[in-house]
């Protein structure tokens, strides 16, 4: 059965004409995706949609998109683009047409998100600081922002922001501190601060509610009340097990992870969040992966030991470890949340869904028409446009178009009238400009559409210079780009698919070596040989070769390996600041007591974890061998007792790397210290173990 591509946006072309936009042909910049599907009853769909959707001139203020209700790495307003440039520690202002840098303001501490308020004030969140900076408009078209911002103290690591619909309250989520802070915009004072259940990644104000998303792929909903400063927690938002845009297979072994972008879509009164869904596999897949190593002909379509060894419960995926997922969360009581409506586009009934062309979803932005959501995919150099506001009819494709960008897009913004789209191509250090007018005209009611359209930029303009040396730049590309068959099977995922920003996905993958938790990389590689959980590789490059083999890659050249190593050692983003360490570096009384316990001979921490952050380079059995480890050892003809021996890991940034151990079986540091074979820590009193944890969190 063929799937129809929806033309629900047919009314937009007329709406753009009403706005005075030139919607000429522009055919050089768009092309249909190959093997289009037959368009059935497109005109009827458009007629129906045109009857229920009002043009931009007819919408009232309540229905309009309020882009300040979520923060992004790049935002657009009033003819300008504002970029939070973390790599160069600056806020860059560009004129939209023609694209041109008009102002660059230095901002310390890695600015990563920005918002333009309804009054034109630009709020910037430097992630490695403790303040949000508010740049007021200057009134000068050549230098749109005043150079000296107002500093709003909010707490350490402001990771994302949202303004209320009225623009009078600023909501900030703090990463390491795991807090939601409410700031009164007029006074600049913090009015409320409340604890969150996990590490927050985004916050979005949606009408009368607030959605906070987490690095676990989950979310929580809060109610907003005019006379109450603190948003009132309502409930956690879960999602249907295993759902992704690529697959609707109800597979309970899949796990949601890493929500990095969200935005309020007002026509559906819903928050759309972009995340990943992972297939880490089960214990049975350890045998499957080992059999594939023994007999290459036994290898399935899965990727080199990741993603459940190729086993799926239905025939629509997954075909790689991480798949894209876009979740719609509303103010309604009916939860869990589900995927955006519609059917993934396929060139044939048995073909892989088109959305499998996207990796590492980074953000969500809503088009001014309120009927499109745009999701940049950092790992595949493209942006996915999906129908968002109106339920797409059963059988109609969810995809509307694909924007082909520069390297590693992390954000997208639109001109106020919606004609132009701008993508932040982070690794190209450029902004690409797309003219959507020809495409919108092509969706007029009398035009039949047989496939999502691929759009190319009219031009791109640099907003700065790359700060990395050339070798590290090449390594960064290999780390990020999910199109390199030398790195991963069929070029369908990359290092960054699991190690976003050099971090960890907090998952345990069932691979040929046994259950293996993804380790954090940033700040944890220098001076930490030997590598991997077993400590079998004394050189980082040798360990990289082993990892690439497990990813199913055909291999990298010596020069490529050297470049990737350089990026891992010098190019990964700085680790977020530690909220457990005082600004002056002084330890508290509990932390000092914990340090004394750490160094005590009978507790025996310092004997293996040299100087706290270091390691002795040896393997030890601390009682963590599992059934999966024993299965893996049996295939490798290794002595049974070796199944439980693992390399001493670094304790750097221990506060932010739960769960612990190679198989993630210790959820907290207290769980770690309670293990009988973990030195002498299990014999300490409850109070002493608590103090030891306080010290460990400072490392």
XYZ file of C-alpha atoms in Angstrom:
699
model
C 0.000 0.000 0.000
C 1.441 3.371 -0.975
C 1.468 6.254 1.451
C 0.208 9.695 0.502
C 2.274 12.790 1.131
C 0.108 15.374 2.814
C -0.463 18.834 1.366
C -1.964 20.288 4.487
C 0.085 23.453 3.995
C -1.580 24.379 0.737
C -3.098 27.501 2.254
C 0.308 28.864 3.166
C 1.193 29.995 -0.343
C -1.820 32.293 -0.388
C -0.982 33.493 3.098
C 2.554 34.374 1.993
C 1.202 36.306 -0.988
C -1.056 38.252 1.365
C 2.069 39.236 3.264
C 3.551 40.685 0.095
C 6.206 37.972 -0.308
C 7.681 37.173 -3.672
C 6.982 33.477 -4.170
C 8.658 32.937 -7.524
C 9.636 29.553 -8.894
C 13.167 29.272 -7.572
C 13.415 25.750 -8.967
C 17.202 25.675 -8.724
C 16.998 25.380 -4.982
C 14.551 22.533 -4.545
C 14.186 19.001 -5.773
C 11.838 16.137 -4.956
C 13.172 13.288 -2.882
C 13.508 10.298 -5.249
C 10.801 7.669 -5.763
C 7.811 9.843 -4.896
C 4.530 8.279 -3.847
C 1.180 8.747 -5.608
C -0.727 11.787 -4.262
C -4.346 10.789 -3.588
C -7.015 13.397 -2.888
C -4.468 16.152 -2.256
C -6.868 18.877 -3.426
C -9.537 17.637 -1.023
C -7.077 17.745 1.863
C -6.071 21.296 1.032
C -9.670 22.422 0.694
C -10.476 20.922 4.066
C -7.396 22.448 5.670
C -8.091 25.848 4.126
C -11.526 25.777 5.659
C -10.319 25.248 9.222
C -7.034 27.170 9.294
C -7.031 30.932 9.335
C -4.447 32.929 7.440
C -1.852 34.930 9.412
C -3.938 38.127 9.018
C -6.899 36.442 10.710
C -5.080 35.006 13.712
C -5.361 36.739 17.063
C -2.503 37.277 19.504
C -3.418 34.203 21.544
C -2.866 31.925 18.544
C 0.386 33.463 17.333
C 3.764 31.852 17.781
C 5.614 33.325 20.762
C 9.228 32.364 20.073
C 10.411 33.641 23.454
C 8.710 30.720 25.219
C 11.809 28.561 24.626
C 15.507 29.238 24.133
C 17.763 28.220 21.252
C 21.355 28.592 20.066
C 20.064 31.008 17.408
C 16.915 33.137 17.369
C 15.503 35.652 14.903
C 13.418 38.776 15.436
C 12.818 42.156 13.862
C 15.052 41.586 10.846
C 18.024 40.349 12.887
C 19.512 36.998 13.905
C 21.057 36.528 17.349
C 23.580 33.712 17.893
C 24.772 32.386 21.257
C 28.264 31.432 20.077
C 29.734 29.155 22.744
C 32.858 28.264 20.739
C 34.002 31.883 20.465
C 32.392 33.192 23.681
C 30.299 35.821 21.979
C 26.824 36.952 21.021
C 26.751 37.557 17.280
C 24.109 39.756 15.651
C 23.431 39.347 11.927
C 21.122 41.266 9.646
C 18.700 38.860 7.955
C 18.672 40.330 4.476
C 21.174 40.251 3.068
C 22.955 38.139 5.690
C 25.666 40.195 7.331
C 27.340 40.331 10.741
C 26.640 43.735 12.256
C 27.680 43.258 15.882
C 29.762 40.840 17.951
C 29.681 41.164 21.731
C 32.054 39.211 24.002
C 30.298 36.941 26.514
C 32.363 34.749 28.825
C 31.542 31.248 30.105
C 30.227 29.563 26.965
C 26.918 31.216 25.961
C 24.710 28.450 24.568
C 21.078 29.611 24.504
C 19.290 32.877 23.722
C 15.783 34.338 23.717
C 14.420 37.586 22.273
C 11.709 38.911 24.576
C 8.579 40.693 23.347
C 10.254 44.061 24.102
C 13.348 43.203 22.041
C 15.609 42.371 24.996
C 17.959 39.490 24.188
C 18.535 37.084 27.080
C 21.666 34.925 26.885
C 22.542 31.926 29.088
C 26.313 31.301 29.498
C 26.281 27.646 30.570
C 29.549 27.752 32.503
C 28.535 30.784 34.538
C 25.899 31.611 37.135
C 24.084 34.518 35.472
C 21.689 35.168 32.610
C 22.648 38.299 30.663
C 19.940 40.649 29.371
C 21.004 42.834 26.409
C 18.577 45.704 25.884
C 17.885 47.003 22.350
C 19.920 50.104 21.511
C 17.740 51.634 18.798
C 20.790 51.771 16.509
C 20.226 49.577 13.418
C 23.990 49.155 12.960
C 24.524 48.039 16.582
C 21.131 46.688 17.648
C 22.113 45.719 21.208
C 23.509 47.784 24.036
C 27.018 46.600 24.812
C 26.599 46.353 28.588
C 24.007 43.765 29.644
C 22.048 43.505 32.863
C 23.209 40.452 34.827
C 20.555 38.277 36.463
C 22.024 35.916 39.064
C 20.238 32.584 38.759
C 22.713 29.911 39.918
C 25.361 27.680 38.396
C 25.006 26.313 34.860
C 21.937 27.987 33.331
C 21.252 25.454 30.608
C 18.014 26.683 29.043
C 15.433 29.448 29.464
C 11.820 30.292 28.704
C 9.855 33.492 29.047
C 6.181 33.386 29.962
C 3.716 34.192 27.178
C 3.392 37.719 28.574
C 7.169 38.039 28.867
C 7.067 39.020 32.551
C 8.686 35.882 34.019
C 11.892 34.150 33.067
C 12.196 30.429 33.811
C 15.723 29.001 33.924
C 16.814 25.395 34.405
C 20.176 24.777 36.064
C 21.982 21.683 34.815
C 24.270 20.437 37.571
C 22.195 21.860 40.416
C 19.042 20.311 38.934
C 16.852 23.295 39.714
C 14.074 25.329 38.113
C 14.434 29.042 38.860
C 11.746 31.696 38.344
C 12.919 35.289 37.808
C 10.740 38.395 37.848
C 11.797 40.217 34.683
C 10.934 43.720 35.914
C 13.008 43.515 39.108
C 15.545 40.923 38.005
C 15.003 39.062 41.287
C 14.699 35.309 41.746
C 11.185 34.651 43.050
C 11.305 30.870 43.357
C 13.747 27.974 43.117
C 12.730 24.344 43.161
C 14.486 20.984 42.861
C 14.144 18.794 39.770
C 14.347 15.023 39.544
C 17.105 14.726 36.937
C 19.504 16.829 34.863
C 17.339 19.272 32.865
C 18.050 20.006 29.219
C 15.222 22.311 28.073
C 12.346 24.333 29.492
C 9.342 25.546 27.484
C 6.402 27.727 28.498
C 3.246 26.510 26.783
C 0.266 28.734 27.530
C -0.791 27.780 31.059
C 1.842 25.094 31.586
C 5.600 24.578 31.645
C 7.459 21.522 30.349
C 10.947 20.634 31.623
C 12.792 17.907 29.713
C 15.704 15.799 30.953
C 18.787 14.049 29.617
C 16.976 10.779 30.295
C 14.481 11.583 27.505
C 11.680 12.081 30.034
C 9.905 15.281 31.069
C 7.823 16.906 33.789
C 4.854 19.236 33.517
C 4.227 22.253 35.746
C 1.177 24.476 36.007
C 1.645 28.246 35.648
C -0.528 30.540 37.762
C -0.583 34.321 37.585
C -0.421 34.920 41.332
C 1.955 32.072 42.241
C 5.663 32.564 41.642
C 6.737 28.928 41.586
C 5.333 26.701 38.828
C 3.323 23.922 40.428
C 4.497 20.408 39.625
C 1.691 18.338 38.114
C 3.137 15.074 36.921
C 5.950 13.342 35.114
C 5.509 12.923 31.383
C 6.395 9.511 30.040
C 6.106 8.252 26.504
C 4.915 5.110 24.807
C 7.617 2.438 25.008
C 9.822 2.318 21.966
C 8.094 4.929 19.810
C 10.260 6.800 17.345
C 9.666 8.490 14.007
C 11.374 5.588 12.277
C 9.420 2.855 14.019
C 6.125 2.392 15.825
C 7.235 -1.005 17.071
C 6.146 -1.458 20.678
C 9.497 -2.733 21.928
C 9.849 -2.360 25.684
C 13.634 -2.737 25.466
C 13.989 0.669 23.801
C 14.836 3.645 25.960
C 14.152 7.371 25.451
C 17.254 9.526 25.837
C 18.702 12.998 25.436
C 16.030 15.609 24.796
C 18.000 18.607 23.500
C 15.326 20.816 21.945
C 11.719 21.826 22.566
C 9.261 24.528 21.508
C 5.611 25.455 22.070
C 3.323 24.928 19.099
C 0.257 27.100 19.909
C -2.331 25.800 17.440
C -2.268 22.416 19.141
C -1.405 23.918 22.546
C 1.422 21.414 22.746
C 5.144 21.335 23.381
C 7.128 19.440 20.755
C 10.391 17.937 22.009
C 13.168 16.318 19.950
C 14.999 13.416 21.513
C 16.494 10.001 20.722
C 15.175 6.489 21.274
C 17.846 3.863 21.910
C 17.911 0.099 21.461
C 20.663 -1.060 23.860
C 19.676 -4.717 23.579
C 19.211 -7.535 26.089
C 21.510 -10.173 27.575
C 20.578 -12.542 24.737
C 22.161 -10.118 22.280
C 25.623 -10.701 23.791
C 25.563 -14.202 22.316
C 24.208 -12.839 19.020
C 27.060 -10.322 18.780
C 29.672 -12.998 19.535
C 28.210 -15.365 16.957
C 28.506 -12.565 14.405
C 32.188 -12.202 15.322
C 32.720 -15.943 14.811
C 30.729 -16.127 11.566
C 30.569 -12.854 9.601
C 27.838 -14.344 7.418
C 25.633 -14.467 10.508
C 25.676 -10.684 10.831
C 22.255 -9.130 10.530
C 21.372 -5.665 9.326
C 22.241 -4.197 12.682
C 25.295 -2.117 13.460
C 28.417 -3.874 14.660
C 27.226 -5.055 18.064
C 25.174 -1.997 18.999
C 21.413 -1.771 18.965
C 20.304 -5.211 20.009
C 22.221 -7.340 17.538
C 19.698 -6.809 14.778
C 16.744 -8.320 16.636
C 13.508 -6.383 16.348
C 9.954 -7.177 17.302
C 8.598 -5.812 14.044
C 10.028 -5.215 10.598
C 10.189 -1.421 10.589
C 13.385 -0.919 12.652
C 15.514 0.011 14.387
C 18.429 -0.238 12.011
C 20.874 1.700 14.218
C 21.425 2.290 17.946
C 19.684 5.667 18.163
C 16.595 6.752 16.253
C 14.955 10.207 16.087
C 11.841 10.875 18.131
C 9.590 13.948 18.297
C 7.188 13.884 21.213
C 4.053 16.018 21.571
C 3.201 16.985 25.162
C 0.006 18.855 25.979
C -1.777 20.429 28.929
C -4.365 17.648 28.765
C -4.610 15.039 31.481
C -4.170 12.187 29.014
C -0.591 10.960 29.264
C 1.817 9.411 28.281
C 2.930 11.638 25.465
C 3.078 10.253 21.949
C 4.894 10.881 18.701
C 3.751 13.664 16.368
C 0.887 12.512 14.177
C 1.402 11.029 10.766
C 3.121 8.148 9.026
C 6.876 8.171 8.294
C 7.430 8.628 4.563
C 8.787 5.601 2.707
C 9.722 5.335 -0.955
C 8.183 1.860 -0.942
C 6.203 -0.158 1.604
C 9.275 -2.168 2.626
C 11.774 0.713 2.446
C 13.411 2.277 5.494
C 11.586 5.399 6.649
C 12.977 8.658 5.288
C 13.546 9.996 8.797
C 16.342 7.436 9.150
C 18.350 10.024 7.177
C 18.458 12.168 10.322
C 20.748 11.749 13.325
C 21.415 13.716 16.515
C 18.312 15.901 16.679
C 19.385 19.153 18.286
C 16.403 21.502 18.582
C 12.812 22.329 17.619
C 11.515 25.585 16.123
C 7.962 26.437 15.066
C 7.292 28.181 11.752
C 5.201 31.389 12.014
C 2.352 29.634 10.180
C 2.076 27.347 13.237
C 1.783 24.308 10.960
C 5.445 23.329 10.642
C 8.022 22.192 13.157
C 11.673 22.313 12.126
C 14.192 19.948 13.700
C 17.917 20.351 12.903
C 19.911 17.104 12.813
C 23.513 17.844 13.755
C 24.863 14.464 12.678
C 23.479 14.446 9.139
C 23.748 18.070 7.969
C 20.035 18.552 7.428
C 16.831 19.881 8.950
C 13.578 17.946 9.020
C 10.337 19.890 8.537
C 7.274 18.062 9.812
C 3.579 18.880 9.938
C 2.807 19.739 13.514
C -0.327 21.708 14.302
C -3.157 19.719 12.754
C -3.522 15.975 13.105
C -2.253 14.449 9.903
C -4.692 11.961 8.399
C -3.900 8.289 8.838
C -1.592 7.257 6.022
C -0.364 10.780 5.247
C 3.355 11.433 5.604
C 4.477 13.421 8.620
C 7.408 14.934 6.691
C 6.952 18.149 4.732
C 10.478 18.966 3.527
C 14.197 18.551 4.111
C 16.671 21.439 4.258
C 20.217 20.569 3.177
C 22.509 22.629 5.387
C 26.188 23.172 6.065
C 28.044 21.091 8.628
C 26.420 20.240 11.960
C 23.295 22.437 12.179
C 22.262 23.029 15.784
C 19.447 25.561 15.389
C 16.980 27.010 12.897
C 15.083 30.294 12.945
C 12.564 31.990 10.663
C 11.982 35.510 9.451
C 8.944 37.161 11.044
C 6.803 36.536 7.946
C 7.966 32.924 7.614
C 9.355 33.234 4.097
C 13.019 32.726 5.028
C 14.646 30.054 7.165
C 18.126 30.377 8.683
C 20.198 27.467 9.938
C 23.115 27.669 12.345
C 25.734 25.413 10.746
C 28.011 25.165 13.748
C 31.001 23.336 12.272
C 30.902 25.440 9.101
C 30.784 28.518 11.385
C 28.138 29.894 9.042
C 24.444 30.694 8.743
C 22.605 29.359 5.689
C 19.621 31.243 4.252
C 16.727 29.361 2.651
C 14.001 31.000 0.595
C 10.849 29.021 1.398
C 8.659 31.103 -0.910
C 8.931 28.846 -4.009
C 8.182 25.762 -1.940
C 5.202 27.343 -0.218
C 3.822 28.372 -3.589
C 4.293 24.796 -4.785
C 1.916 23.662 -2.059
C -0.951 25.728 -3.466
C -4.323 24.019 -3.673
C -4.091 23.273 -7.377
C -0.662 21.638 -7.115
C -0.231 17.932 -6.534
C 2.570 16.877 -4.203
C 3.984 13.382 -4.446
C 6.884 13.526 -1.996
C 8.555 15.708 0.618
C 10.711 18.348 -1.029
C 14.463 18.796 -0.567
C 15.502 22.463 -0.328
C 18.987 23.899 -0.679
C 20.194 27.254 0.678
C 20.447 30.273 -1.557
C 23.721 31.206 0.163
C 25.582 31.067 3.480
C 27.598 33.651 5.414
C 30.294 33.026 8.031
C 29.757 34.501 11.495
C 33.240 33.750 12.875
C 36.373 31.656 12.475
C 36.910 28.077 13.607
C 38.918 27.987 16.831
C 40.165 24.396 16.481
C 43.422 23.417 14.759
C 42.971 21.686 11.419
C 43.630 18.143 12.693
C 41.066 18.519 15.467
C 38.535 19.927 12.967
C 38.864 16.803 10.829
C 38.474 14.689 13.972
C 35.402 16.664 15.014
C 33.798 15.924 11.665
C 34.414 12.191 12.051
C 33.150 12.250 15.638
C 29.912 13.972 14.605
C 28.996 13.090 11.024
C 26.736 10.026 10.704
C 27.630 9.339 7.094
C 31.053 7.708 7.354
C 31.042 3.960 6.686
C 34.640 3.809 7.830
C 33.471 4.757 11.317
C 30.143 2.916 11.609
C 28.162 0.320 9.710
C 26.760 1.784 6.477
C 27.467 5.297 7.800
C 24.245 5.453 9.795
C 25.500 6.730 13.145
C 28.569 8.326 14.709
C 30.443 8.735 17.990
C 28.287 11.732 18.903
C 25.109 9.673 18.492
C 25.856 8.309 21.971
C 28.510 10.756 23.233
C 26.692 14.093 22.766
C 29.186 16.888 23.581
C 31.617 14.177 24.659
C 29.284 13.045 27.414
C 27.401 9.807 27.958
C 23.955 8.467 27.145
C 23.614 6.750 30.564
C 22.792 3.471 28.843
C 24.239 -0.024 29.135
C 24.783 -1.615 25.711
C 24.825 -5.375 25.191
C 27.872 -5.952 22.983
C 30.200 -8.877 22.364
C 32.337 -7.987 25.407
C 29.278 -8.069 27.671
C 27.168 -5.285 29.196
C 28.999 -1.979 28.750
C 27.899 1.404 30.016
C 28.748 4.352 27.761
C 31.554 6.276 29.513
C 31.913 10.043 29.471
C 34.842 11.210 27.319
C 35.179 14.958 27.894
C 37.869 15.669 30.470
C 38.453 11.977 31.215
C 40.983 10.766 28.632
C 44.249 12.587 29.239
C 46.598 10.518 31.393
C 44.039 7.750 31.926
C 45.557 4.768 30.060
C 44.819 1.886 29.838
C 41.476 2.330 28.100
C 38.065 0.599 28.028
C 36.333 -1.114 30.930
C 38.732 -4.055 30.812
C 41.831 -1.896 30.439
C 43.099 -3.950 27.508
C 44.448 -1.075 25.395
C 47.391 1.051 26.478
C 47.071 3.476 23.562
C 43.978 5.562 22.872
C 44.160 4.984 19.114
C 44.241 1.222 19.588
C 41.113 1.458 21.704
C 39.466 3.626 19.043
C 40.146 0.901 16.452
C 38.424 -1.627 18.707
C 35.426 0.673 19.185
C 35.120 1.313 15.440
C 35.082 -2.442 14.851
C 32.257 -2.778 17.373
C 30.405 0.024 15.563
C 30.623 -1.987 12.346
C 32.897 0.488 10.551
C 35.287 -0.595 7.822
C 38.127 1.335 9.474
C 39.852 4.719 9.395
C 43.227 5.626 7.913
C 46.175 6.406 10.187
C 45.729 10.125 9.488
C 42.016 9.964 10.281
C 42.668 8.121 13.540
C 45.241 10.735 14.544
C 42.790 13.545 13.809
C 39.999 11.872 15.756
C 42.363 11.355 18.679
C 43.319 15.033 18.586
C 39.687 16.054 18.773
C 39.037 13.710 21.699
C 41.993 15.159 23.608
C 41.746 18.880 22.807
C 38.501 19.568 20.959
C 35.671 18.211 23.089
C 33.586 20.853 24.875
C 34.587 21.813 28.383
C 32.860 19.906 31.141
C 30.060 21.783 32.894
C 31.020 23.428 36.201
C 30.747 21.287 39.317
C 27.984 22.582 41.629
C 29.530 20.689 44.560
C 32.682 22.829 44.592
C 32.633 26.283 46.172
C 33.668 29.235 44.047
C 36.881 29.620 46.072
C 37.645 25.901 45.863
C 37.482 25.404 49.627
C 35.982 22.155 50.926
C 33.195 22.079 53.485
C 33.600 20.285 56.808
C 31.762 17.200 55.467
C 33.856 17.191 52.300
C 37.086 17.476 54.312
C 36.021 14.579 56.509
C 35.199 12.587 53.366
C 38.671 13.333 52.007
C 40.213 11.993 55.198
C 38.169 8.815 54.860
C 39.156 8.492 51.188
C 42.849 8.592 52.131
C 42.555 6.262 55.114
C 44.330 2.911 54.576
C 41.491 0.782 55.917
C 38.964 2.415 53.573
C 41.390 1.787 50.696
C 40.086 4.262 48.111
C 43.364 6.092 47.466
C 45.294 2.880 46.872
C 43.581 2.390 43.494
C 42.274 5.883 42.721
C 45.559 7.752 42.920
C 45.275 11.362 44.083
C 41.516 11.144 43.721
C 41.236 11.802 39.994
C 43.858 9.311 38.886
C 43.931 5.515 38.651
C 46.455 2.749 39.232
C 46.121 1.328 35.719
C 45.251 -2.115 37.043
C 42.190 -4.331 36.924
C 40.308 -5.464 40.024
C 37.376 -7.668 40.936
C 34.918 -5.669 43.042
C 32.076 -8.138 42.726
C 30.347 -6.753 39.653
C 30.463 -9.783 37.327
C 27.053 -10.432 35.794
C 25.501 -13.189 33.713
C 26.287 -11.164 30.597
C 29.966 -10.917 31.542
C 30.165 -14.675 32.006
C 28.479 -15.295 28.644
C 30.996 -13.000 26.927
C 33.936 -14.684 28.707
C 32.762 -18.103 27.552
C 32.962 -17.029 23.917
C 36.409 -15.542 24.398
C 37.886 -18.652 26.038
C 38.866 -16.480 28.989
C 39.300 -17.858 32.529
C 36.025 -17.717 34.441
C 37.522 -15.512 37.138
C 38.486 -12.857 34.572
C 34.816 -12.057 33.921
C 34.693 -9.918 37.049
C 37.955 -7.996 36.649
C 37.687 -4.410 35.393
C 40.034 -1.470 34.972
C 40.166 1.155 37.704
C 38.156 4.075 36.272
C 38.865 7.758 36.692
C 36.796 9.542 39.312
C 36.838 12.850 37.436
C 33.399 14.474 37.300
C 31.952 11.580 39.283
C 29.104 13.814 40.437
C 27.599 13.795 36.938
C 28.291 10.290 35.600
C 25.686 8.064 37.303
C 24.884 5.204 37.001
C 28.143 3.541 38.036
C 30.174 0.403 37.247
C 30.623 -1.121 33.798
C 27.054 -2.415 33.795
C 25.362 0.583 35.406
C 24.084 -1.485 38.331
C 24.857 1.164 40.953
C 22.392 4.039 40.632
C 24.097 6.229 43.249
C 27.481 6.630 44.907
C 25.986 5.277 48.132
C 25.142 2.114 46.172
C 28.772 1.912 45.032
C 30.182 2.268 48.550
C 27.782 -0.320 49.933
C 29.321 -3.107 47.830
C 31.226 -5.538 50.132
C 34.300 -5.704 47.881
C 34.590 -1.931 47.371
C 37.570 -1.469 49.695
C 36.516 -0.893 53.268
C 33.799 1.634 52.499
C 30.942 -0.782 53.198
C 32.102 -1.065 56.816
C 31.803 2.673 57.443
C 28.866 4.136 59.310
C 25.988 5.621 57.337
C 27.153 9.137 58.279
C 30.747 8.445 57.228
C 29.672 7.027 53.876
C 27.567 10.131 53.310
C 30.590 12.357 53.986
C 32.745 10.237 51.673
C 30.152 10.760 48.932
C 30.275 14.516 49.546
C 34.023 14.431 48.863
C 33.725 12.155 45.819
C 31.308 14.622 44.248
C 34.008 17.319 44.333
C 36.463 15.379 42.152
